[in-house]
Amino acid sequence: MFSGRSLSYVILKRGIASVVLVVLVITVPMYTLELYMGKRELHTKGDQILYRISNTFSMPFWSLDDRMLTTLINIELLDPDIEAIALYHENGDFYTGLYSDRTIRQKDGASPGNGQWANSSVPLTNESLKDLSEGKRFGSLNRRSADMTMNGRVFGRADVYFTDSHFLRVLLARMLYMMFLVIGVSIVTFVVTHQSIRRQVIRPIEMMSRVV
């Protein structure tokens, strides 16, 4: 025969197991679905970015001055899903490129609240391209290419390095919020249920045990 304390302990263990089960049942499928849909959205967005870049450099990029070329690349690097852009000649020789190190630099008068932050870009070299491809990072890096044409003739190529680190950070933050929310609701529900069972079941059992 269960005593009041042993019954309360059994209910507590099963309650904790139920909370863990509820968290897994809700968050794991949601994370898997969000990850799949996010990857598809990033791929579609990448197609649009490649098309835009191929139109941005619809004239030979070596005819542009360095300042204009840097500005055009930096505009694309403002996108958190783009980590680097490298430009190549028609024969495949590297021409120039920039890499966003994602270092947060505060603008004059900016604050975390208003979101006015600047990414710092670093010039790419053949060596840094190798480091970019082989270096360790949070998330994965995907290189995609777009041919640049003028009058139907290919005069160059742009390699765009897409990263999913920003998407994964947002997804993980969302999942953590959901987990804490589910855990909080489950704990409150369990505590209320446990107190009700304790008043209506466990206490009468304890009183009967004392009488016996």
mmCIF file of C-alpha atoms in Angstrom:
data_model
loop_
_atom_site.group_PDB
_atom_site.id
_atom_site.type_symbol
_atom_site.label_atom_id
_atom_site.label_comp_id
_atom_site.label_asym_id
_atom_site.label_seq_id
_atom_site.Cartn_x
_atom_site.Cartn_y
_atom_site.Cartn_z
ATOM 1 C CA MET A 1 0.000 0.000 0.000
ATOM 2 C CA PHE A 2 1.292 3.447 -0.957
ATOM 3 C CA SER A 3 1.850 5.978 1.767
ATOM 4 C CA GLY A 4 1.015 9.615 1.172
ATOM 5 C CA ARG A 5 4.646 10.545 0.681
ATOM 6 C CA SER A 6 5.423 7.690 -1.723
ATOM 7 C CA LEU A 7 2.332 8.494 -3.793
ATOM 8 C CA SER A 8 3.322 12.159 -3.899
ATOM 9 C CA TYR A 9 6.814 11.165 -5.034
ATOM 10 C CA VAL A 10 5.414 8.974 -7.836
ATOM 11 C CA ILE A 11 3.192 11.814 -9.020
ATOM 12 C CA LEU A 12 6.153 14.205 -8.934
ATOM 13 C CA LYS A 13 8.338 11.894 -11.044
ATOM 14 C CA ARG A 14 5.597 11.315 -13.599
ATOM 15 C CA GLY A 15 4.859 15.015 -13.710
ATOM 16 C CA ILE A 16 8.496 15.842 -14.513
ATOM 17 C CA ALA A 17 8.550 13.124 -17.181
ATOM 18 C CA SER A 18 5.341 14.533 -18.664
ATOM 19 C CA VAL A 19 6.819 18.040 -18.845
ATOM 20 C CA VAL A 20 9.914 16.731 -20.649
ATOM 21 C CA LEU A 21 7.750 14.699 -23.032
ATOM 22 C CA VAL A 22 5.507 17.663 -23.832
ATOM 23 C CA VAL A 23 8.546 19.870 -24.553
ATOM 24 C CA LEU A 24 10.041 17.260 -26.902
ATOM 25 C CA VAL A 25 6.760 16.545 -28.689
ATOM 26 C CA ILE A 26 6.140 20.246 -29.356
ATOM 27 C CA THR A 27 9.608 21.679 -30.006
ATOM 28 C CA VAL A 28 11.341 18.900 -31.991
ATOM 29 C CA PRO A 29 8.776 18.708 -34.844
ATOM 30 C CA MET A 30 8.480 22.499 -34.854
ATOM 31 C CA TYR A 31 12.261 22.933 -35.060
ATOM 32 C CA THR A 32 12.509 20.372 -37.875
ATOM 33 C CA LEU A 33 9.738 22.050 -39.873
ATOM 34 C CA GLU A 34 11.083 25.571 -39.299
ATOM 35 C CA LEU A 35 14.573 24.431 -40.310
ATOM 36 C CA TYR A 36 13.310 22.835 -43.520
ATOM 37 C CA MET A 37 11.157 25.823 -44.489
ATOM 38 C CA GLY A 38 13.944 28.254 -43.602
ATOM 39 C CA LYS A 39 16.470 26.423 -45.782
ATOM 40 C CA ARG A 40 14.065 26.537 -48.716
ATOM 41 C CA GLU A 41 13.427 30.229 -48.149
ATOM 42 C CA LEU A 42 17.170 30.946 -48.020
ATOM 43 C CA HIS A 43 17.687 29.094 -51.310
ATOM 44 C CA THR A 44 14.901 31.059 -52.996
ATOM 45 C CA LYS A 45 16.303 34.288 -51.594
ATOM 46 C CA GLY A 46 19.725 33.291 -52.927
ATOM 47 C CA ASP A 47 18.309 32.939 -56.441
ATOM 48 C CA GLN A 48 16.923 36.468 -56.212
ATOM 49 C CA ILE A 49 20.220 37.862 -54.908
ATOM 50 C CA LEU A 50 22.224 36.187 -57.681
ATOM 51 C CA TYR A 51 19.861 37.623 -60.291
ATOM 52 C CA ARG A 52 20.154 41.071 -58.749
ATOM 53 C CA ILE A 53 23.960 40.915 -58.607
ATOM 54 C CA SER A 54 24.186 39.791 -62.228
ATOM 55 C CA ASN A 55 22.126 42.845 -63.189
ATOM 56 C CA THR A 56 24.074 45.177 -60.897
ATOM 57 C CA PHE A 57 27.289 44.289 -62.726
ATOM 58 C CA SER A 58 25.770 44.336 -66.190
ATOM 59 C CA MET A 59 28.850 46.183 -67.381
ATOM 60 C CA PRO A 60 32.472 45.035 -66.882
ATOM 61 C CA PHE A 61 33.308 45.628 -63.223
ATOM 62 C CA TRP A 62 36.913 46.535 -64.023
ATOM 63 C CA SER A 63 35.582 49.637 -65.763
ATOM 64 C CA LEU A 64 34.255 50.898 -62.420
ATOM 65 C CA ASP A 65 36.463 52.836 -60.033
ATOM 66 C CA ASP A 66 37.398 51.122 -56.784
ATOM 67 C CA ARG A 67 35.167 53.303 -54.650
ATOM 68 C CA MET A 68 32.048 52.580 -56.719
ATOM 69 C CA LEU A 69 32.832 48.858 -56.852
ATOM 70 C CA THR A 70 33.373 48.687 -53.089
ATOM 71 C CA THR A 71 30.117 50.549 -52.477
ATOM 72 C CA LEU A 72 28.128 48.173 -54.683
ATOM 73 C CA ILE A 73 29.559 45.110 -52.931
ATOM 74 C CA ASN A 74 29.060 46.617 -49.465
ATOM 75 C CA ILE A 75 25.395 47.215 -50.244
ATOM 76 C CA GLU A 76 24.966 43.491 -50.831
ATOM 77 C CA LEU A 77 26.973 42.622 -47.705
ATOM 78 C CA LEU A 78 24.410 44.460 -45.577
ATOM 79 C CA ASP A 79 22.294 41.350 -46.004
ATOM 80 C CA PRO A 80 22.999 39.140 -42.936
ATOM 81 C CA ASP A 81 22.751 36.024 -45.110
ATOM 82 C CA ILE A 82 25.711 37.069 -47.300
ATOM 83 C CA GLU A 83 29.185 36.625 -45.853
ATOM 84 C CA ALA A 84 31.394 37.425 -48.844
ATOM 85 C CA ILE A 85 31.361 38.305 -52.530
ATOM 86 C CA ALA A 86 34.234 37.569 -54.914
ATOM 87 C CA LEU A 87 34.491 38.799 -58.525
ATOM 88 C CA TYR A 88 36.376 36.905 -61.226
ATOM 89 C CA HIS A 89 37.453 37.616 -64.781
ATOM 90 C CA GLU A 90 36.088 35.598 -67.670
ATOM 91 C CA ASN A 91 39.146 33.323 -67.580
ATOM 92 C CA GLY A 92 38.591 32.588 -63.888
ATOM 93 C CA ASP A 93 41.299 34.862 -62.462
ATOM 94 C CA PHE A 94 40.342 36.492 -59.177
ATOM 95 C CA TYR A 95 39.731 40.241 -59.498
ATOM 96 C CA THR A 96 38.455 41.585 -56.178
ATOM 97 C CA GLY A 97 36.030 40.914 -53.388
ATOM 98 C CA LEU A 98 34.957 41.767 -49.864
ATOM 99 C CA TYR A 99 34.269 39.742 -46.751
ATOM 100 C CA SER A 100 31.939 40.847 -43.948
ATOM 101 C CA ASP A 101 33.463 39.927 -40.595
ATOM 102 C CA ARG A 102 30.168 40.770 -38.848
ATOM 103 C CA THR A 103 32.010 42.859 -36.286
ATOM 104 C CA ILE A 104 29.456 45.150 -34.710
ATOM 105 C CA ARG A 105 30.543 48.729 -34.902
ATOM 106 C CA GLN A 106 28.341 51.368 -33.413
ATOM 107 C CA LYS A 107 27.536 54.335 -35.579
ATOM 108 C CA ASP A 108 27.439 57.829 -34.178
ATOM 109 C CA GLY A 109 24.294 58.144 -32.131
ATOM 110 C CA ALA A 110 23.306 54.515 -32.718
ATOM 111 C CA SER A 111 22.171 52.090 -30.063
ATOM 112 C CA PRO A 112 21.118 48.438 -29.887
ATOM 113 C CA GLY A 113 17.517 49.591 -29.671
ATOM 114 C CA ASN A 114 17.296 51.405 -32.984
ATOM 115 C CA GLY A 115 19.299 48.811 -34.917
ATOM 116 C CA GLN A 116 21.684 51.281 -36.558
ATOM 117 C CA TRP A 117 24.801 49.163 -36.740
ATOM 118 C CA ALA A 118 27.527 48.887 -39.358
ATOM 119 C CA ASN A 119 29.223 45.758 -40.682
ATOM 120 C CA SER A 120 32.923 46.105 -41.372
ATOM 121 C CA SER A 121 34.120 44.619 -44.668
ATOM 122 C CA VAL A 122 37.584 43.217 -45.313
ATOM 123 C CA PRO A 123 39.195 42.872 -48.766
ATOM 124 C CA LEU A 124 39.362 39.314 -50.040
ATOM 125 C CA THR A 125 42.505 37.641 -51.297
ATOM 126 C CA ASN A 126 43.166 34.156 -52.619
ATOM 127 C CA GLU A 127 44.474 33.185 -49.168
ATOM 128 C CA SER A 128 41.492 34.619 -47.308
ATOM 129 C CA LEU A 129 39.127 32.864 -49.738
ATOM 130 C CA LYS A 130 40.702 29.569 -48.734
ATOM 131 C CA ASP A 131 40.394 30.447 -45.047
ATOM 132 C CA LEU A 132 36.776 31.461 -45.636
ATOM 133 C CA SER A 133 35.945 28.095 -47.173
ATOM 134 C CA GLU A 134 37.811 25.976 -44.611
ATOM 135 C CA GLY A 135 37.408 28.026 -41.425
ATOM 136 C CA LYS A 136 35.221 26.994 -38.505
ATOM 137 C CA ARG A 137 32.007 28.931 -38.001
ATOM 138 C CA PHE A 138 28.535 28.745 -36.556
ATOM 139 C CA GLY A 139 26.286 27.420 -39.303
ATOM 140 C CA SER A 140 27.225 26.440 -42.825
ATOM 141 C CA LEU A 141 28.646 28.353 -45.783
ATOM 142 C CA ASN A 142 27.315 27.853 -49.306
ATOM 143 C CA ARG A 143 29.066 29.249 -52.378
ATOM 144 C CA ARG A 144 26.882 30.038 -55.367
ATOM 145 C CA SER A 145 27.905 31.667 -58.639
ATOM 146 C CA ALA A 146 26.328 34.074 -61.090
ATOM 147 C CA ASP A 147 27.662 34.804 -64.574
ATOM 148 C CA MET A 148 27.823 38.445 -65.602
ATOM 149 C CA THR A 149 27.004 39.111 -69.224
ATOM 150 C CA MET A 150 26.895 42.053 -71.599
ATOM 151 C CA ASN A 151 25.321 41.769 -75.039
ATOM 152 C CA GLY A 152 25.045 38.030 -74.549
ATOM 153 C CA ARG A 153 28.740 37.564 -73.772
ATOM 154 C CA VAL A 154 30.017 36.389 -70.405
ATOM 155 C CA PHE A 155 32.715 38.742 -69.159
ATOM 156 C CA GLY A 156 32.989 37.662 -65.541
ATOM 157 C CA ARG A 157 31.615 35.742 -62.588
ATOM 158 C CA ALA A 158 30.493 36.584 -59.079
ATOM 159 C CA ASP A 159 30.837 34.032 -56.279
ATOM 160 C CA VAL A 160 28.456 34.783 -53.430
ATOM 161 C CA TYR A 161 29.081 33.055 -50.102
ATOM 162 C CA PHE A 162 25.787 32.562 -48.314
ATOM 163 C CA THR A 163 25.671 31.778 -44.593
ATOM 164 C CA ASP A 164 22.774 30.439 -42.539
ATOM 165 C CA SER A 165 24.240 31.550 -39.202
ATOM 166 C CA HIS A 166 21.836 34.491 -38.831
ATOM 167 C CA PHE A 167 18.846 32.292 -39.639
ATOM 168 C CA LEU A 168 19.986 29.600 -37.178
ATOM 169 C CA ARG A 169 20.498 32.132 -34.374
ATOM 170 C CA VAL A 170 17.001 33.508 -34.897
ATOM 171 C CA LEU A 171 15.558 29.997 -35.055
ATOM 172 C CA LEU A 172 17.345 28.868 -31.880
ATOM 173 C CA ALA A 173 16.200 31.979 -30.023
ATOM 174 C CA ARG A 174 12.631 31.314 -31.137
ATOM 175 C CA MET A 175 12.852 27.663 -30.077
ATOM 176 C CA LEU A 176 14.283 28.583 -26.663
ATOM 177 C CA TYR A 177 11.439 31.038 -26.146
ATOM 178 C CA MET A 178 8.931 28.342 -27.111
ATOM 179 C CA MET A 179 10.587 25.796 -24.822
ATOM 180 C CA PHE A 180 10.527 28.145 -21.825
ATOM 181 C CA LEU A 181 6.904 29.005 -22.575
ATOM 182 C CA VAL A 182 5.867 25.351 -22.793
ATOM 183 C CA ILE A 183 7.871 24.458 -19.674
ATOM 184 C CA GLY A 184 6.324 27.350 -17.757
ATOM 185 C CA VAL A 185 2.754 26.441 -18.732
ATOM 186 C CA SER A 186 3.407 22.749 -18.033
ATOM 187 C CA ILE A 187 4.886 23.453 -14.588
ATOM 188 C CA VAL A 188 1.986 25.696 -13.598
ATOM 189 C CA THR A 189 -0.501 23.068 -14.801
ATOM 190 C CA PHE A 190 1.370 20.318 -12.956
ATOM 191 C CA VAL A 191 1.598 22.285 -9.705
ATOM 192 C CA VAL A 192 -2.122 23.094 -9.759
ATOM 193 C CA THR A 193 -3.006 19.472 -10.549
ATOM 194 C CA HIS A 194 -0.628 18.135 -7.903
ATOM 195 C CA GLN A 195 -2.037 20.413 -5.210
ATOM 196 C CA SER A 196 -5.559 19.362 -6.124
ATOM 197 C CA ILE A 197 -4.624 15.664 -5.972
ATOM 198 C CA ARG A 198 -2.817 16.232 -2.686
ATOM 199 C CA ARG A 199 -5.882 17.800 -1.093
ATOM 200 C CA GLN A 200 -8.411 15.322 -2.440
ATOM 201 C CA VAL A 201 -6.413 12.073 -2.502
ATOM 202 C CA ILE A 202 -3.098 12.173 -0.660
ATOM 203 C CA ARG A 203 -4.251 13.899 2.538
ATOM 204 C CA PRO A 204 -7.190 11.487 3.040
ATOM 205 C CA ILE A 205 -4.762 8.566 2.561
ATOM 206 C CA GLU A 206 -2.387 10.077 5.151
ATOM 207 C CA MET A 207 -5.251 10.518 7.613
ATOM 208 C CA MET A 208 -6.365 6.911 7.084
ATOM 209 C CA SER A 209 -2.790 5.721 7.600
ATOM 210 C CA ARG A 210 -2.574 7.571 10.905
ATOM 211 C CA VAL A 211 -5.860 6.087 12.043
ATOM 212 C CA VAL A 212 -4.760 2.569 11.152
#
